[in-house]
Amino acid sequence: MSIKSNISELVRPNIRDLRPYASARDEFRGDAAVFLDANENPYPSPFNRYPDPLQLSLKERISAIKHVPPAQIFLGNGSDEAIDLIIRAFCEPGRDAILIPEPTYGMYSVCAGVNDVAVKRVLLTQTYDLDMSAMAQAIDDATKVIFLCSPNNPSGNLLNNDSIVKLLEEFKGLIVIDEAYIDFAHGTSFAMLLDKYPNLVVLQTFSKAWGLAGLRLGMCFASDFIICVLNKIKYPYNISSQTQQLVTKALENEEQKNQWVREILNERAKLTKALKALEAVSVVYPSDANFVLAKVNNAPEIYRDLMGMGTIVRDRSKVVLCEGCLRITVGTPDENALLIEQLKKLTKEIRTNTDKI
Ligand SMILES: *Cc1c(COP(=O)(O)O)cnc(C)c1O
């Protein structure tokens, strides 16, 4: 049995047998002048026509930058759409499961929960790496998809490369590697290994390094077969014309993104150093992303007080293996300096308070 037929056997039977929604424009090849097929308003306005359902011209541009063929690219309304569709296509509700290492990004378990798909959780190690023997123990016949976030949110580190490769080689289901923060990392993308591993799915996004979170565009790279499955079940017009146009425009200036990344990496180093110098901060974990995880005395209190001063960070202190931690996004130089100033003020106040007791 070829590996490819294994992957097709992973697809839920109802999805495999589904005939997708087809529009007249799907059946048409060539240059039409008159469009009387889709009940659009015929009077010209920038958006009177439905967008290209498969975003072909945008995929060509993305392909040129990412070195992945257009037929191996799925575009979603954020990478969150791809996460949801992967679970819906491959996991039978009430029967199948996904496996996630913890702590990690929250959407995998939310999407699984919405779809009545069980979530198996395996703790990362103390250094936030994959615990391979615990993973192996947790995997069973119901486990269809493993989600790996690398660099991991909220810990910030890249997961061990050899461990991921081992899973790709040995696990029979899909391995989804969420690379939302890959632009900030010293590692390379697993998208380069798509030809080698038919069970590999790589997620990236325009929401972080590219500065386009408001447009909602996520990328999913996988085999032609997996991309076809996702295309079959997505909403026909999931990416608006405006998003397709604006992202196409942004892609013309990759240097802008690279410049932002350089500045953010520079600021990440400065912020890490400044945080470490604070008495109230005991650990700043090494980061391959555009945020840092910091262990802080009285984290929930600091979180609340920062909010009172108009600065919002993420309180992760109740998250497993993140006890006492805040997750702090790297901001502009001014924002980072202000944060440090506010933290100095707060931690001095907290110290004075404890002195009084
Ligand atoms: C921010 C983030 C995303 C991005 O989601 P979009 O829907 O593309 O905005 C995906 N995965 C992780 C781990 C993230 O932190």
Short mmCIF file of N, CA, C and O in Angstrom, two decimals, residues 166-241:
data_model
loop_
_atom_site.label_atom_id
_atom_site.label_comp_id
_atom_site.label_asym_id
_atom_site.label_seq_id
_atom_site.Cartn_x
_atom_site.Cartn_y
_atom_site.Cartn_z
N LYS A 166 11.37 12.55 13.45
CA LYS A 166 11.04 11.20 13.91
C LYS A 166 9.53 10.98 13.88
O LYS A 166 9.06 9.94 13.41
N LEU A 167 8.77 11.98 14.33
CA LEU A 167 7.31 11.86 14.30
C LEU A 167 6.82 11.78 12.85
O LEU A 167 5.92 10.99 12.53
N LEU A 168 7.39 12.59 11.97
CA LEU A 168 6.98 12.57 10.56
C LEU A 168 7.21 11.19 9.97
O LEU A 168 6.43 10.71 9.14
N GLU A 169 8.28 10.55 10.39
CA GLU A 169 8.61 9.25 9.81
C GLU A 169 7.79 8.12 10.42
O GLU A 169 7.49 7.14 9.75
N GLU A 170 7.41 8.27 11.69
CA GLU A 170 6.80 7.12 12.36
C GLU A 170 5.30 7.22 12.58
O GLU A 170 4.62 6.20 12.67
N PHE A 171 4.78 8.46 12.68
CA PHE A 171 3.36 8.61 12.96
C PHE A 171 2.56 8.42 11.68
O PHE A 171 2.89 8.98 10.64
N LYS A 172 1.47 7.65 11.78
CA LYS A 172 0.69 7.31 10.59
C LYS A 172 -0.29 8.42 10.19
O LYS A 172 -0.73 8.48 9.05
N GLY A 173 -0.64 9.28 11.14
CA GLY A 173 -1.59 10.36 10.84
C GLY A 173 -0.88 11.61 10.34
O GLY A 173 0.26 11.56 9.91
N LEU A 174 -1.59 12.74 10.40
CA LEU A 174 -1.02 13.99 9.93
C LEU A 174 -0.21 14.68 11.03
O LEU A 174 -0.61 14.65 12.20
N ILE A 175 0.88 15.29 10.63
CA ILE A 175 1.64 16.16 11.53
C ILE A 175 1.48 17.58 11.01
O ILE A 175 1.93 17.91 9.91
N VAL A 176 0.81 18.41 11.81
CA VAL A 176 0.65 19.82 11.42
C VAL A 176 1.67 20.65 12.19
O VAL A 176 1.68 20.64 13.42
N ILE A 177 2.54 21.32 11.46
CA ILE A 177 3.53 22.18 12.13
C ILE A 177 3.12 23.63 11.92
O ILE A 177 3.09 24.13 10.80
N ASP A 178 2.74 24.27 13.01
CA ASP A 178 2.27 25.65 12.96
C ASP A 178 3.48 26.58 13.09
O ASP A 178 4.07 26.71 14.16
N GLU A 179 3.83 27.21 11.98
CA GLU A 179 5.02 28.08 11.94
C GLU A 179 4.62 29.56 11.89
O GLU A 179 5.21 30.34 11.15
N ALA A 180 3.64 29.94 12.70
CA ALA A 180 3.18 31.33 12.71
C ALA A 180 4.34 32.31 12.97
O ALA A 180 4.32 33.44 12.50
N TYR A 181 5.35 31.85 13.73
CA TYR A 181 6.44 32.75 14.14
C TYR A 181 7.76 32.44 13.45
O TYR A 181 8.82 32.90 13.88
N ILE A 182 7.72 31.67 12.35
CA ILE A 182 8.96 31.19 11.74
C ILE A 182 9.85 32.34 11.24
O ILE A 182 11.07 32.21 11.23
N ASP A 183 9.24 33.48 10.86
CA ASP A 183 10.05 34.61 10.37
C ASP A 183 11.00 35.16 11.44
O ASP A 183 11.97 35.83 11.10
N PHE A 184 10.68 34.92 12.70
CA PHE A 184 11.51 35.44 13.79
C PHE A 184 12.52 34.40 14.28
O PHE A 184 13.25 34.66 15.23
N ALA A 185 12.53 33.23 13.67
CA ALA A 185 13.30 32.11 14.20
C ALA A 185 14.60 31.92 13.42
O ALA A 185 14.71 32.32 12.26
N HIS A 186 15.55 31.25 14.06
CA HIS A 186 16.80 30.96 13.36
C HIS A 186 16.70 29.68 12.53
O HIS A 186 17.56 29.39 11.73
N GLY A 187 15.62 28.94 12.70
CA GLY A 187 15.46 27.68 11.95
C GLY A 187 14.83 27.92 10.58
O GLY A 187 14.37 29.02 10.28
N THR A 188 14.81 26.87 9.76
CA THR A 188 14.16 26.98 8.45
C THR A 188 12.81 26.28 8.50
O THR A 188 12.54 25.47 9.39
N SER A 189 11.98 26.59 7.50
CA SER A 189 10.63 26.05 7.48
C SER A 189 10.61 24.58 7.10
O SER A 189 11.37 24.13 6.24
N PHE A 190 9.70 23.83 7.72
CA PHE A 190 9.49 22.44 7.32
C PHE A 190 8.82 22.32 5.95
O PHE A 190 8.74 21.23 5.40
N ALA A 191 8.35 23.45 5.41
CA ALA A 191 7.74 23.41 4.07
C ALA A 191 8.71 22.85 3.03
O ALA A 191 8.28 22.30 2.01
N MET A 192 10.01 22.94 3.29
CA MET A 192 10.99 22.40 2.37
C MET A 192 10.95 20.87 2.30
O MET A 192 11.52 20.28 1.40
N LEU A 193 10.28 20.23 3.27
CA LEU A 193 10.25 18.77 3.31
C LEU A 193 8.93 18.18 2.85
O LEU A 193 8.67 16.98 3.03
N LEU A 194 8.09 19.01 2.21
CA LEU A 194 6.76 18.53 1.81
C LEU A 194 6.84 17.33 0.86
O LEU A 194 6.02 16.41 0.95
N ASP A 195 7.80 17.34 -0.04
CA ASP A 195 7.89 16.24 -1.01
C ASP A 195 8.29 14.93 -0.34
O ASP A 195 7.98 13.85 -0.81
N LYS A 196 8.98 15.06 0.77
CA LYS A 196 9.47 13.86 1.45
C LYS A 196 8.41 13.22 2.34
O LYS A 196 8.39 12.00 2.50
N TYR A 197 7.54 14.06 2.94
CA TYR A 197 6.57 13.55 3.92
C TYR A 197 5.14 13.86 3.51
O TYR A 197 4.67 14.98 3.69
N PRO A 198 4.41 12.85 2.99
CA PRO A 198 3.03 13.09 2.56
C PRO A 198 2.08 13.40 3.72
O PRO A 198 0.97 13.87 3.50
N ASN A 199 2.53 13.12 4.95
CA ASN A 199 1.66 13.40 6.11
C ASN A 199 1.96 14.75 6.76
O ASN A 199 1.46 15.06 7.82
N LEU A 200 2.80 15.57 6.07
CA LEU A 200 3.20 16.86 6.65
C LEU A 200 2.28 17.98 6.19
O LEU A 200 1.95 18.10 5.01
N VAL A 201 1.87 18.81 7.15
CA VAL A 201 1.11 20.03 6.86
C VAL A 201 1.82 21.17 7.58
O VAL A 201 2.13 21.05 8.77
N VAL A 202 2.10 22.25 6.88
CA VAL A 202 2.78 23.39 7.49
C VAL A 202 1.85 24.60 7.44
O VAL A 202 1.28 24.92 6.39
N LEU A 203 1.69 25.27 8.58
CA LEU A 203 0.88 26.48 8.63
C LEU A 203 1.77 27.71 8.81
O LEU A 203 2.69 27.70 9.63
N GLN A 204 1.50 28.74 8.03
CA GLN A 204 2.12 30.04 8.26
C GLN A 204 1.03 31.10 8.15
O GLN A 204 -0.11 30.79 7.80
N THR A 205 1.37 32.34 8.45
CA THR A 205 0.33 33.36 8.50
C THR A 205 0.88 34.73 8.09
O THR A 205 2.09 34.96 8.19
N PHE A 206 -0.01 35.59 7.64
CA PHE A 206 0.37 36.98 7.38
C PHE A 206 0.11 37.87 8.60
O PHE A 206 0.31 39.07 8.55
N SER A 207 -0.32 37.24 9.71
CA SER A 207 -0.75 38.03 10.87
C SER A 207 0.39 38.54 11.74
O SER A 207 0.19 39.42 12.56
N LYS A 208 1.58 37.98 11.64
CA LYS A 208 2.64 38.34 12.57
C LYS A 208 3.71 39.17 11.87
O LYS A 208 3.61 40.38 11.84
N ALA A 209 4.72 38.54 11.27
CA ALA A 209 5.83 39.30 10.69
C ALA A 209 5.36 40.25 9.58
O ALA A 209 5.89 41.35 9.43
N TRP A 210 4.37 39.85 8.80
CA TRP A 210 3.94 40.65 7.66
C TRP A 210 3.06 41.83 8.09
O TRP A 210 2.72 42.69 7.25
N GLY A 211 2.63 41.85 9.34
CA GLY A 211 1.87 43.00 9.83
C GLY A 211 0.48 43.12 9.24
O GLY A 211 -0.02 44.23 9.06
N LEU A 212 -0.18 41.98 8.94
CA LEU A 212 -1.48 42.04 8.27
C LEU A 212 -2.56 41.27 9.04
O LEU A 212 -3.47 40.70 8.43
N ALA A 213 -2.47 41.29 10.37
CA ALA A 213 -3.42 40.51 11.18
C ALA A 213 -4.88 40.90 10.87
O ALA A 213 -5.77 40.06 10.87
N GLY A 214 -5.09 42.18 10.57
CA GLY A 214 -6.46 42.65 10.32
C GLY A 214 -7.05 42.13 9.03
O GLY A 214 -8.28 42.10 8.87
N LEU A 215 -6.22 41.71 8.08
CA LEU A 215 -6.75 41.22 6.81
C LEU A 215 -7.21 39.78 6.89
O LEU A 215 -8.03 39.33 6.09
N ARG A 216 -6.68 39.01 7.85
CA ARG A 216 -7.02 37.59 8.02
C ARG A 216 -6.59 36.78 6.80
O ARG A 216 -7.38 36.49 5.91
N LEU A 217 -5.33 36.42 6.74
CA LEU A 217 -4.90 35.49 5.71
C LEU A 217 -3.86 34.53 6.28
O LEU A 217 -2.80 34.94 6.75
N GLY A 218 -4.20 33.25 6.24
CA GLY A 218 -3.29 32.20 6.71
C GLY A 218 -2.95 31.28 5.55
O GLY A 218 -3.74 31.11 4.62
N MET A 219 -1.74 30.72 5.61
CA MET A 219 -1.28 29.80 4.56
C MET A 219 -1.18 28.39 5.13
O MET A 219 -0.77 28.21 6.26
N CYS A 220 -1.53 27.44 4.29
CA CYS A 220 -1.36 26.04 4.65
C CYS A 220 -0.66 25.37 3.49
O CYS A 220 -1.11 25.44 2.35
N PHE A 221 0.49 24.75 3.75
CA PHE A 221 1.26 24.05 2.73
C PHE A 221 1.17 22.55 3.00
O PHE A 221 1.40 22.10 4.13
N ALA A 222 0.87 21.78 1.97
CA ALA A 222 0.77 20.33 2.14
C ALA A 222 0.80 19.68 0.75
O ALA A 222 1.00 20.36 -0.25
N SER A 223 0.58 18.36 0.71
CA SER A 223 0.54 17.66 -0.58
C SER A 223 -0.66 18.16 -1.40
O SER A 223 -1.63 18.66 -0.83
N ASP A 224 -0.60 18.00 -2.74
CA ASP A 224 -1.75 18.34 -3.59
C ASP A 224 -3.01 17.69 -3.05
O ASP A 224 -4.07 18.29 -3.03
N PHE A 225 -2.86 16.44 -2.62
CA PHE A 225 -4.04 15.69 -2.18
C PHE A 225 -4.71 16.36 -0.97
O PHE A 225 -5.93 16.58 -0.95
N ILE A 226 -3.90 16.68 0.03
CA ILE A 226 -4.46 17.31 1.24
C ILE A 226 -5.05 18.68 0.90
O ILE A 226 -6.14 19.04 1.38
N ILE A 227 -4.37 19.43 0.03
CA ILE A 227 -4.88 20.76 -0.36
C ILE A 227 -6.24 20.62 -1.06
O ILE A 227 -7.16 21.39 -0.81
N CYS A 228 -6.37 19.60 -1.91
CA CYS A 228 -7.66 19.37 -2.59
C CYS A 228 -8.77 19.09 -1.58
O CYS A 228 -9.89 19.57 -1.73
N VAL A 229 -8.45 18.31 -0.56
CA VAL A 229 -9.46 18.01 0.47
C VAL A 229 -9.91 19.30 1.16
O VAL A 229 -11.10 19.53 1.35
N LEU A 230 -8.94 20.15 1.51
CA LEU A 230 -9.30 21.40 2.20
C LEU A 230 -10.11 22.32 1.28
O LEU A 230 -11.09 22.94 1.70
N ASN A 231 -9.71 22.39 0.00
CA ASN A 231 -10.45 23.23 -0.95
C ASN A 231 -11.89 22.76 -1.11
O ASN A 231 -12.80 23.55 -1.32
N LYS A 232 -12.05 21.45 -1.02
CA LYS A 232 -13.38 20.88 -1.21
C LYS A 232 -14.34 21.30 -0.11
O LYS A 232 -15.54 21.45 -0.35
N ILE A 233 -13.85 21.48 1.11
CA ILE A 233 -14.78 21.73 2.22
C ILE A 233 -14.79 23.17 2.71
O ILE A 233 -15.58 23.53 3.57
N LYS A 234 -13.94 24.03 2.16
CA LYS A 234 -13.94 25.43 2.60
C LYS A 234 -15.17 26.16 2.06
O LYS A 234 -15.81 25.69 1.12
N TYR A 235 -15.53 27.29 2.66
CA TYR A 235 -16.55 28.14 2.05
C TYR A 235 -16.02 28.58 0.69
O TYR A 235 -14.82 28.89 0.56
N PRO A 236 -16.89 28.63 -0.33
CA PRO A 236 -16.39 28.91 -1.69
C PRO A 236 -15.58 30.21 -1.79
O PRO A 236 -14.54 30.23 -2.43
N TYR A 237 -16.05 31.25 -1.16
CA TYR A 237 -15.37 32.55 -1.32
C TYR A 237 -14.78 32.97 0.03
O TYR A 237 -15.12 34.01 0.58
N ASN A 238 -13.88 32.16 0.55
CA ASN A 238 -13.40 32.40 1.92
C ASN A 238 -12.44 33.57 2.05
O ASN A 238 -12.26 34.09 3.16
N ILE A 239 -11.81 33.99 0.96
CA ILE A 239 -10.87 35.12 1.04
C ILE A 239 -11.41 36.27 0.19
O ILE A 239 -11.60 36.11 -1.03
N SER A 240 -11.67 37.41 0.80
CA SER A 240 -12.29 38.52 0.08
C SER A 240 -11.37 39.08 -1.01
O SER A 240 -10.15 38.91 -0.96
N SER A 241 -11.99 39.75 -2.01
CA SER A 241 -11.19 40.39 -3.07
C SER A 241 -10.22 41.38 -2.46
O SER A 241 -9.08 41.49 -2.89
#
